[in-house]
Amino acid sequence: MAEPLIELRGVSKAFGNTVVLDQVDLTIYQGDAVAVIGPSGTGKSTVLRLIAGLLEPDSGEIYLKGQRREGLTDEGRDSVGVGMVFQQAALFDSLTVDENVGFLLYQHSKLPANAIHELVNRNLEMVGLSGIGDRYPAQLSGGMRQRVSFARAIMKNPENPADNPEVLLYDEPTAGLDPIASTVIEDLIRTLQCAEDGCTSYVIVTHQHSTIRRTANRVIFLYQGKVQWQGPVNDIETTNNPIVRQFFAGSVEGPIHIVST
Ligand code: ADP
């Protein structure tokens, strides 16, 4: 097995009196393509925010390449040097789509504006949104905004490949998209994983069957604060785990309690 890239050891997190994660152990390996799945409200996004360094655990430890992370992260580059991008980050309302997608390059690279503009256009085209660079987020539908934030997350810096993220964190990247737009994003997630300069890792939170199937090699199932099951994506068909079986059958009968969220 590849090297552990990210490890959560005994991580707990509560909001008020609600314990969302209860001593969770979870490992992401170099080159991993993992889907974190489970019913709504079980802490999947919380896991991503902890990994991204946007939240701190109440107890337990987070290791990146074997080094313990202390504190929160600064602009996606972790103190121990693991570049991460969190796709769900909000767009800046006062900036155009072009300025949002190219944000990091406009801020931190020496590339001329027209070169950044070209990279932005290429990414917009990849997510099926050519020609909307001049619009503002408020002028877009929810699904379009989501794809713009995706286009921003996958922006690479050709000037300095060392700045390119090693880990992409996707929070429901296909939620609310129609089936064709979903397929575009799912195929992109796959193709983006490996480029000339090597393979990255990603963790994806999703509910959508097609997204689990098309993007994940491995699945981690969270429920009631714990990892209830994990295994290769094909094993979700054959596992006897009653929680996993109920979830994929969409059944109201079984160990998962129906809650109104
Ligand atoms: P999931 O992604 O599995 O749907 P989340 O990680 O978003 O679940 O949330 C898990 C639970 O924690 C939910 O009950 C949610 O309301 C709560 N929660 C998440 N973030 C916060 C926060 N910043 N403040 C208060 N409660 C939160």
GROMACS .gro file of C-alpha atoms and ligand atoms in nm:
model
  288
    1MET     CA    1   0.000   0.000   0.000
    2ALA     CA    2   0.111   0.355  -0.071
    3GLU     CA    3   0.229   0.591   0.200
    4PRO     CA    4  -0.031   0.748   0.428
    5LEU     CA    5  -0.082   1.106   0.318
    6ILE     CA    6  -0.343   1.212   0.568
    7GLU     CA    7  -0.430   1.042   0.893
    8LEU     CA    8  -0.702   1.122   1.141
    9ARG     CA    9  -0.632   0.947   1.469
   10GLY     CA   10  -0.903   0.936   1.732
   11VAL     CA   11  -1.054   1.260   1.603
   12SER     CA   12  -1.364   1.389   1.782
   13LYS     CA   13  -1.566   1.697   1.700
   14ALA     CA   14  -1.883   1.829   1.859
   15PHE     CA   15  -2.095   2.132   1.777
   16GLY     CA   16  -2.271   2.239   2.095
   17ASN     CA   17  -2.405   1.920   2.250
   18THR     CA   18  -2.400   1.727   1.926
   19VAL     CA   19  -2.106   1.493   1.888
   20VAL     CA   20  -2.054   1.475   1.514
   21LEU     CA   21  -1.732   1.273   1.503
   22ASP     CA   22  -1.651   1.030   1.782
   23GLN     CA   23  -1.289   0.913   1.785
   24VAL     CA   24  -1.265   0.866   1.413
   25ASP     CA   25  -0.960   0.694   1.264
   26LEU     CA   26  -0.921   0.743   0.894
   27THR     CA   27  -0.629   0.721   0.651
   28ILE     CA   28  -0.593   0.864   0.303
   29TYR     CA   29  -0.302   0.726   0.099
   30GLN     CA   30  -0.091   0.885  -0.173
   31GLY     CA   31  -0.281   0.849  -0.500
   32ASP     CA   32  -0.604   0.761  -0.325
   33ALA     CA   33  -0.945   0.833  -0.475
   34VAL     CA   34  -1.177   0.808  -0.178
   35ALA     CA   35  -1.544   0.881  -0.138
   36VAL     CA   36  -1.668   0.962   0.211
   37ILE     CA   37  -2.033   0.869   0.214
   38GLY     CA   38  -2.318   0.831   0.461
   39PRO     CA   39  -2.652   0.984   0.550
   40SER     CA   40  -2.693   1.364   0.570
   41GLY     CA   41  -2.563   1.526   0.884
   42THR     CA   42  -2.317   1.252   0.975
   43GLY     CA   43  -2.012   1.475   0.957
   44LYS     CA   44  -1.879   1.412   0.608
   45SER     CA   45  -1.820   1.782   0.532
   46THR     CA   46  -1.679   1.820   0.880
   47VAL     CA   47  -1.418   1.557   0.792
   48LEU     CA   48  -1.322   1.756   0.483
   49ARG     CA   49  -1.301   2.081   0.677
   50LEU     CA   50  -1.080   1.914   0.938
   51ILE     CA   51  -0.854   1.772   0.667
   52ALA     CA   52  -0.841   2.112   0.496
   53GLY     CA   53  -0.737   2.275   0.824
   54LEU     CA   54  -1.044   2.498   0.831
   55LEU     CA   55  -1.158   2.341   1.158
   56GLU     CA   56  -0.968   2.201   1.453
   57PRO     CA   57  -1.062   1.875   1.624
   58ASP     CA   58  -1.175   1.884   1.988
   59SER     CA   59  -0.950   1.588   2.052
   60GLY     CA   60  -0.739   1.350   1.849
   61GLU     CA   61  -0.470   1.424   1.597
   62ILE     CA   62  -0.433   1.494   1.228
   63TYR     CA   63  -0.113   1.393   1.051
   64LEU     CA   64  -0.004   1.506   0.707
   65LYS     CA   65   0.278   1.295   0.563
   66GLY     CA   66   0.350   1.173   0.913
   67GLN     CA   67   0.380   1.519   1.064
   68ARG     CA   68   0.125   1.636   1.313
   69ARG     CA   69  -0.067   1.940   1.205
   70GLU     CA   70  -0.085   2.220   1.459
   71GLY     CA   71  -0.343   2.492   1.416
   72LEU     CA   72  -0.540   2.596   1.115
   73THR     CA   73  -0.415   2.633   0.763
   74ASP     CA   74  -0.330   2.949   0.577
   75GLU     CA   75  -0.460   2.988   0.221
   76GLY     CA   76  -0.468   2.617   0.147
   77ARG     CA   77  -0.096   2.558   0.201
   78ASP     CA   78  -0.048   2.362   0.512
   79SER     CA   79   0.224   2.426   0.767
   80VAL     CA   80   0.368   2.086   0.679
   81GLY     CA   81   0.364   2.160   0.306
   82VAL     CA   82   0.071   1.962   0.174
   83GLY     CA   83  -0.114   2.176  -0.079
   84MET     CA   84  -0.487   2.128  -0.061
   85VAL     CA   85  -0.781   2.274  -0.239
   86PHE     CA   86  -1.129   2.270  -0.098
   87GLN     CA   87  -1.370   2.291  -0.388
   88GLN     CA   88  -1.665   2.406  -0.180
   89ALA     CA   89  -1.509   2.740  -0.086
   90ALA     CA   90  -1.748   3.027  -0.161
   91LEU     CA   91  -1.696   3.250  -0.463
   92PHE     CA   92  -1.621   3.617  -0.408
   93ASP     CA   93  -1.940   3.801  -0.500
   94SER     CA   94  -1.765   4.122  -0.594
   95LEU     CA   95  -1.533   3.953  -0.842
   96THR     CA   96  -1.615   3.825  -1.190
   97VAL     CA   97  -1.603   3.457  -1.273
   98ASP     CA   98  -1.269   3.517  -1.446
   99GLU     CA   99  -1.126   3.689  -1.137
  100ASN     CA  100  -1.261   3.415  -0.911
  101VAL     CA  101  -1.125   3.126  -1.115
  102GLY     CA  102  -0.787   3.295  -1.165
  103PHE     CA  103  -0.776   3.438  -0.812
  104LEU     CA  104  -0.463   3.267  -0.683
  105LEU     CA  105  -0.271   3.328  -1.004
  106TYR     CA  106  -0.371   3.696  -1.020
  107GLN     CA  107  -0.262   3.731  -0.657
  108HIS     CA  108   0.044   3.512  -0.634
  109SER     CA  109   0.198   3.457  -0.975
  110LYS     CA  110   0.394   3.676  -1.212
  111LEU     CA  111   0.203   3.547  -1.512
  112PRO     CA  112   0.067   3.822  -1.737
  113ALA     CA  113  -0.307   3.878  -1.714
  114ASN     CA  114  -0.371   3.747  -2.066
  115ALA     CA  115  -0.196   3.416  -1.984
  116ILE     CA  116  -0.409   3.378  -1.669
  117HIS     CA  117  -0.714   3.468  -1.870
  118GLU     CA  118  -0.636   3.184  -2.113
  119LEU     CA  119  -0.595   2.934  -1.829
  120VAL     CA  120  -0.925   3.051  -1.681
  121ASN     CA  121  -1.098   3.003  -2.015
  122ARG     CA  122  -0.951   2.655  -2.050
  123ASN     CA  123  -1.082   2.556  -1.706
  124LEU     CA  124  -1.424   2.706  -1.774
  125GLU     CA  125  -1.439   2.507  -2.093
  126MET     CA  126  -1.348   2.189  -1.903
  127VAL     CA  127  -1.648   2.235  -1.673
  128GLY     CA  128  -1.877   2.316  -1.968
  129LEU     CA  129  -1.906   2.690  -1.900
  130SER     CA  130  -1.722   2.864  -2.183
  131GLY     CA  131  -1.779   3.234  -2.226
  132ILE     CA  132  -1.906   3.329  -1.881
  133GLY     CA  133  -1.585   3.488  -1.749
  134ASP     CA  134  -1.736   3.839  -1.743
  135ARG     CA  135  -2.034   3.748  -1.530
  136TYR     CA  136  -2.066   3.788  -1.154
  137PRO     CA  137  -2.162   3.499  -0.922
  138ALA     CA  138  -2.504   3.654  -0.857
  139GLN     CA  139  -2.582   3.618  -1.228
  140LEU     CA  140  -2.530   3.241  -1.223
  141SER     CA  141  -2.751   2.950  -1.124
  142GLY     CA  142  -2.652   2.740  -0.822
  143GLY     CA  143  -2.522   2.462  -1.047
  144MET     CA  144  -2.314   2.707  -1.249
  145ARG     CA  145  -2.163   2.859  -0.934
  146GLN     CA  146  -2.074   2.511  -0.822
  147ARG     CA  147  -1.895   2.439  -1.149
  148VAL     CA  148  -1.714   2.774  -1.132
  149SER     CA  149  -1.583   2.689  -0.786
  150PHE     CA  150  -1.476   2.355  -0.930
  151ALA     CA  151  -1.292   2.534  -1.212
  152ARG     CA  152  -1.117   2.748  -0.952
  153ALA     CA  153  -1.021   2.446  -0.739
  154ILE     CA  154  -0.846   2.273  -1.027
  155MET     CA  155  -0.648   2.577  -1.139
  156LYS     CA  156  -0.279   2.497  -1.157
  157ASN     CA  157   0.014   2.733  -1.154
  158PRO     CA  158   0.229   2.652  -1.460
  159GLU     CA  159   0.500   2.885  -1.328
  160ASN     CA  160   0.551   2.689  -1.011
  161PRO     CA  161   0.437   2.327  -1.021
  162ALA     CA  162   0.543   2.287  -0.656
  163ASP     CA  163   0.243   2.506  -0.567
  164ASN     CA  164  -0.002   2.269  -0.727
  165PRO     CA  165  -0.227   2.093  -0.481
  166GLU     CA  166  -0.147   1.737  -0.381
  167VAL     CA  167  -0.493   1.684  -0.241
  168LEU     CA  168  -0.825   1.794  -0.380
  169LEU     CA  169  -1.119   1.793  -0.144
  170TYR     CA  170  -1.451   1.782  -0.323
  171ASP     CA  171  -1.765   1.851  -0.123
  172GLU     CA  172  -2.070   1.733  -0.316
  173PRO     CA  173  -1.930   1.851  -0.651
  174THR     CA  174  -2.225   1.706  -0.843
  175ALA     CA  175  -2.510   1.780  -0.602
  176GLY     CA  176  -2.794   1.949  -0.786
  177LEU     CA  177  -2.638   1.905  -1.129
  178ASP     CA  178  -2.831   1.735  -1.407
  179PRO     CA  179  -2.704   1.388  -1.508
  180ILE     CA  180  -2.503   1.516  -1.805
  181ALA     CA  181  -2.334   1.796  -1.612
  182SER     CA  182  -2.264   1.540  -1.338
  183THR     CA  183  -2.091   1.310  -1.585
  184VAL     CA  184  -1.878   1.600  -1.713
  185ILE     CA  185  -1.758   1.671  -1.359
  186GLU     CA  186  -1.712   1.303  -1.267
  187ASP     CA  187  -1.503   1.239  -1.578
  188LEU     CA  188  -1.300   1.551  -1.505
  189ILE     CA  189  -1.231   1.443  -1.149
  190ARG     CA  190  -1.092   1.119  -1.287
  191THR     CA  191  -0.887   1.270  -1.568
  192LEU     CA  192  -0.746   1.540  -1.344
  193GLN     CA  193  -0.614   1.294  -1.092
  194CYS     CA  194  -0.315   1.198  -1.301
  195ALA     CA  195  -0.125   1.443  -1.522
  196GLU     CA  196   0.227   1.453  -1.671
  197ASP     CA  197   0.361   1.567  -1.336
  198GLY     CA  198   0.219   1.272  -1.140
  199CYS     CA  199  -0.098   1.175  -0.962
  200THR     CA  200  -0.276   1.365  -0.691
  201SER     CA  201  -0.511   1.230  -0.427
  202TYR     CA  202  -0.864   1.328  -0.364
  203VAL     CA  203  -1.137   1.288  -0.110
  204ILE     CA  204  -1.489   1.339  -0.230
  205VAL     CA  205  -1.804   1.375  -0.027
  206THR     CA  206  -2.107   1.275  -0.225
  207HIS     CA  207  -2.448   1.117  -0.206
  208GLN     CA  208  -2.477   1.051  -0.572
  209HIS     CA  209  -2.445   0.691  -0.688
  210SER     CA  210  -2.299   0.784  -1.025
  211THR     CA  211  -2.035   0.998  -0.857
  212ILE     CA  212  -1.936   0.724  -0.613
  213ARG     CA  213  -1.910   0.474  -0.898
  214ARG     CA  214  -1.727   0.694  -1.143
  215THR     CA  215  -1.485   0.870  -0.913
  216ALA     CA  216  -1.396   0.650  -0.617
  217ASN     CA  217  -1.164   0.357  -0.582
  218ARG     CA  218  -1.231   0.332  -0.212
  219VAL     CA  219  -1.531   0.416   0.000
  220ILE     CA  220  -1.546   0.520   0.365
  221PHE     CA  221  -1.892   0.506   0.521
  222LEU     CA  222  -1.960   0.738   0.815
  223TYR     CA  223  -2.256   0.712   1.046
  224GLN     CA  224  -2.318   0.810   1.405
  225GLY     CA  225  -1.977   0.964   1.446
  226LYS     CA  226  -1.785   0.654   1.340
  227VAL     CA  227  -1.642   0.493   1.031
  228GLN     CA  228  -1.888   0.207   0.997
  229TRP     CA  229  -1.737   0.043   0.694
  230GLN     CA  230  -1.463   0.096   0.438
  231GLY     CA  231  -1.356  -0.097   0.134
  232PRO     CA  232  -1.308  -0.098  -0.243
  233VAL     CA  233  -1.595   0.063  -0.432
  234ASN     CA  234  -1.705  -0.268  -0.587
  235ASP     CA  235  -1.751  -0.422  -0.244
  236ILE     CA  236  -2.050  -0.200  -0.173
  237GLU     CA  237  -2.248  -0.447  -0.385
  238THR     CA  238  -2.146  -0.752  -0.189
  239THR     CA  239  -2.086  -0.638   0.168
  240ASN     CA  240  -2.310  -0.780   0.437
  241ASN     CA  241  -2.279  -0.464   0.643
  242PRO     CA  242  -2.645  -0.381   0.715
  243ILE     CA  243  -2.586  -0.006   0.723
  244VAL     CA  244  -2.422  -0.002   0.381
  245ARG     CA  245  -2.686  -0.233   0.238
  246GLN     CA  246  -2.969  -0.016   0.365
  247PHE     CA  247  -2.807   0.302   0.236
  248PHE     CA  248  -2.763   0.171  -0.116
  249ALA     CA  249  -3.104   0.010  -0.123
  250GLY     CA  250  -3.252   0.344  -0.015
  251SER     CA  251  -3.461   0.150   0.231
  252VAL     CA  252  -3.642   0.303   0.527
  253GLU     CA  253  -3.609  -0.029   0.710
  254GLY     CA  254  -3.281  -0.100   0.886
  255PRO     CA  255  -3.022   0.032   1.130
  256ILE     CA  256  -3.011   0.384   0.984
  257HIS     CA  257  -3.266   0.602   1.159
  258ILE     CA  258  -3.453   0.846   0.946
  259VAL     CA  259  -3.400   1.199   1.071
  260SER     CA  260  -3.549   1.518   0.941
  261THR     CA  261  -3.264   1.741   0.829
  262ADP     P1  262  -2.276   1.597   0.630
  262ADP     O1  263  -2.170   1.655   0.544
  262ADP     O2  264  -2.254   1.451   0.660
  262ADP     O3  265  -2.416   1.620   0.581
  262ADP     P2  266  -2.186   1.796   0.819
  262ADP     O4  267  -2.044   1.762   0.844
  262ADP     O5  268  -2.214   1.909   0.728
  262ADP     O6  269  -2.267   1.666   0.774
  262ADP     O7  270  -2.259   1.830   0.956
  262ADP     C1  271  -2.269   1.737   1.060
  262ADP     C2  272  -2.352   1.797   1.172
  262ADP     O8  273  -2.279   1.903   1.233
  262ADP     C3  274  -2.484   1.855   1.128
  262ADP     O9  275  -2.578   1.826   1.226
  262ADP     C4  276  -2.456   2.002   1.118
  262ADP    O10  277  -2.573   2.075   1.142
  262ADP     C5  278  -2.354   2.024   1.228
  262ADP     N1  279  -2.258   2.131   1.199
  262ADP     C6  280  -2.166   2.132   1.099
  262ADP     N2  281  -2.094   2.245   1.101
  262ADP     C7  282  -2.140   2.318   1.204
  262ADP     C8  283  -2.105   2.445   1.261
  262ADP     N3  284  -2.006   2.519   1.209
  262ADP     N4  285  -2.177   2.488   1.368
  262ADP     C9  286  -2.275   2.413   1.420
  262ADP     N5  287  -2.312   2.293   1.374
  262ADP    C10  288  -2.247   2.245   1.267
   0.00000   0.00000   0.00000
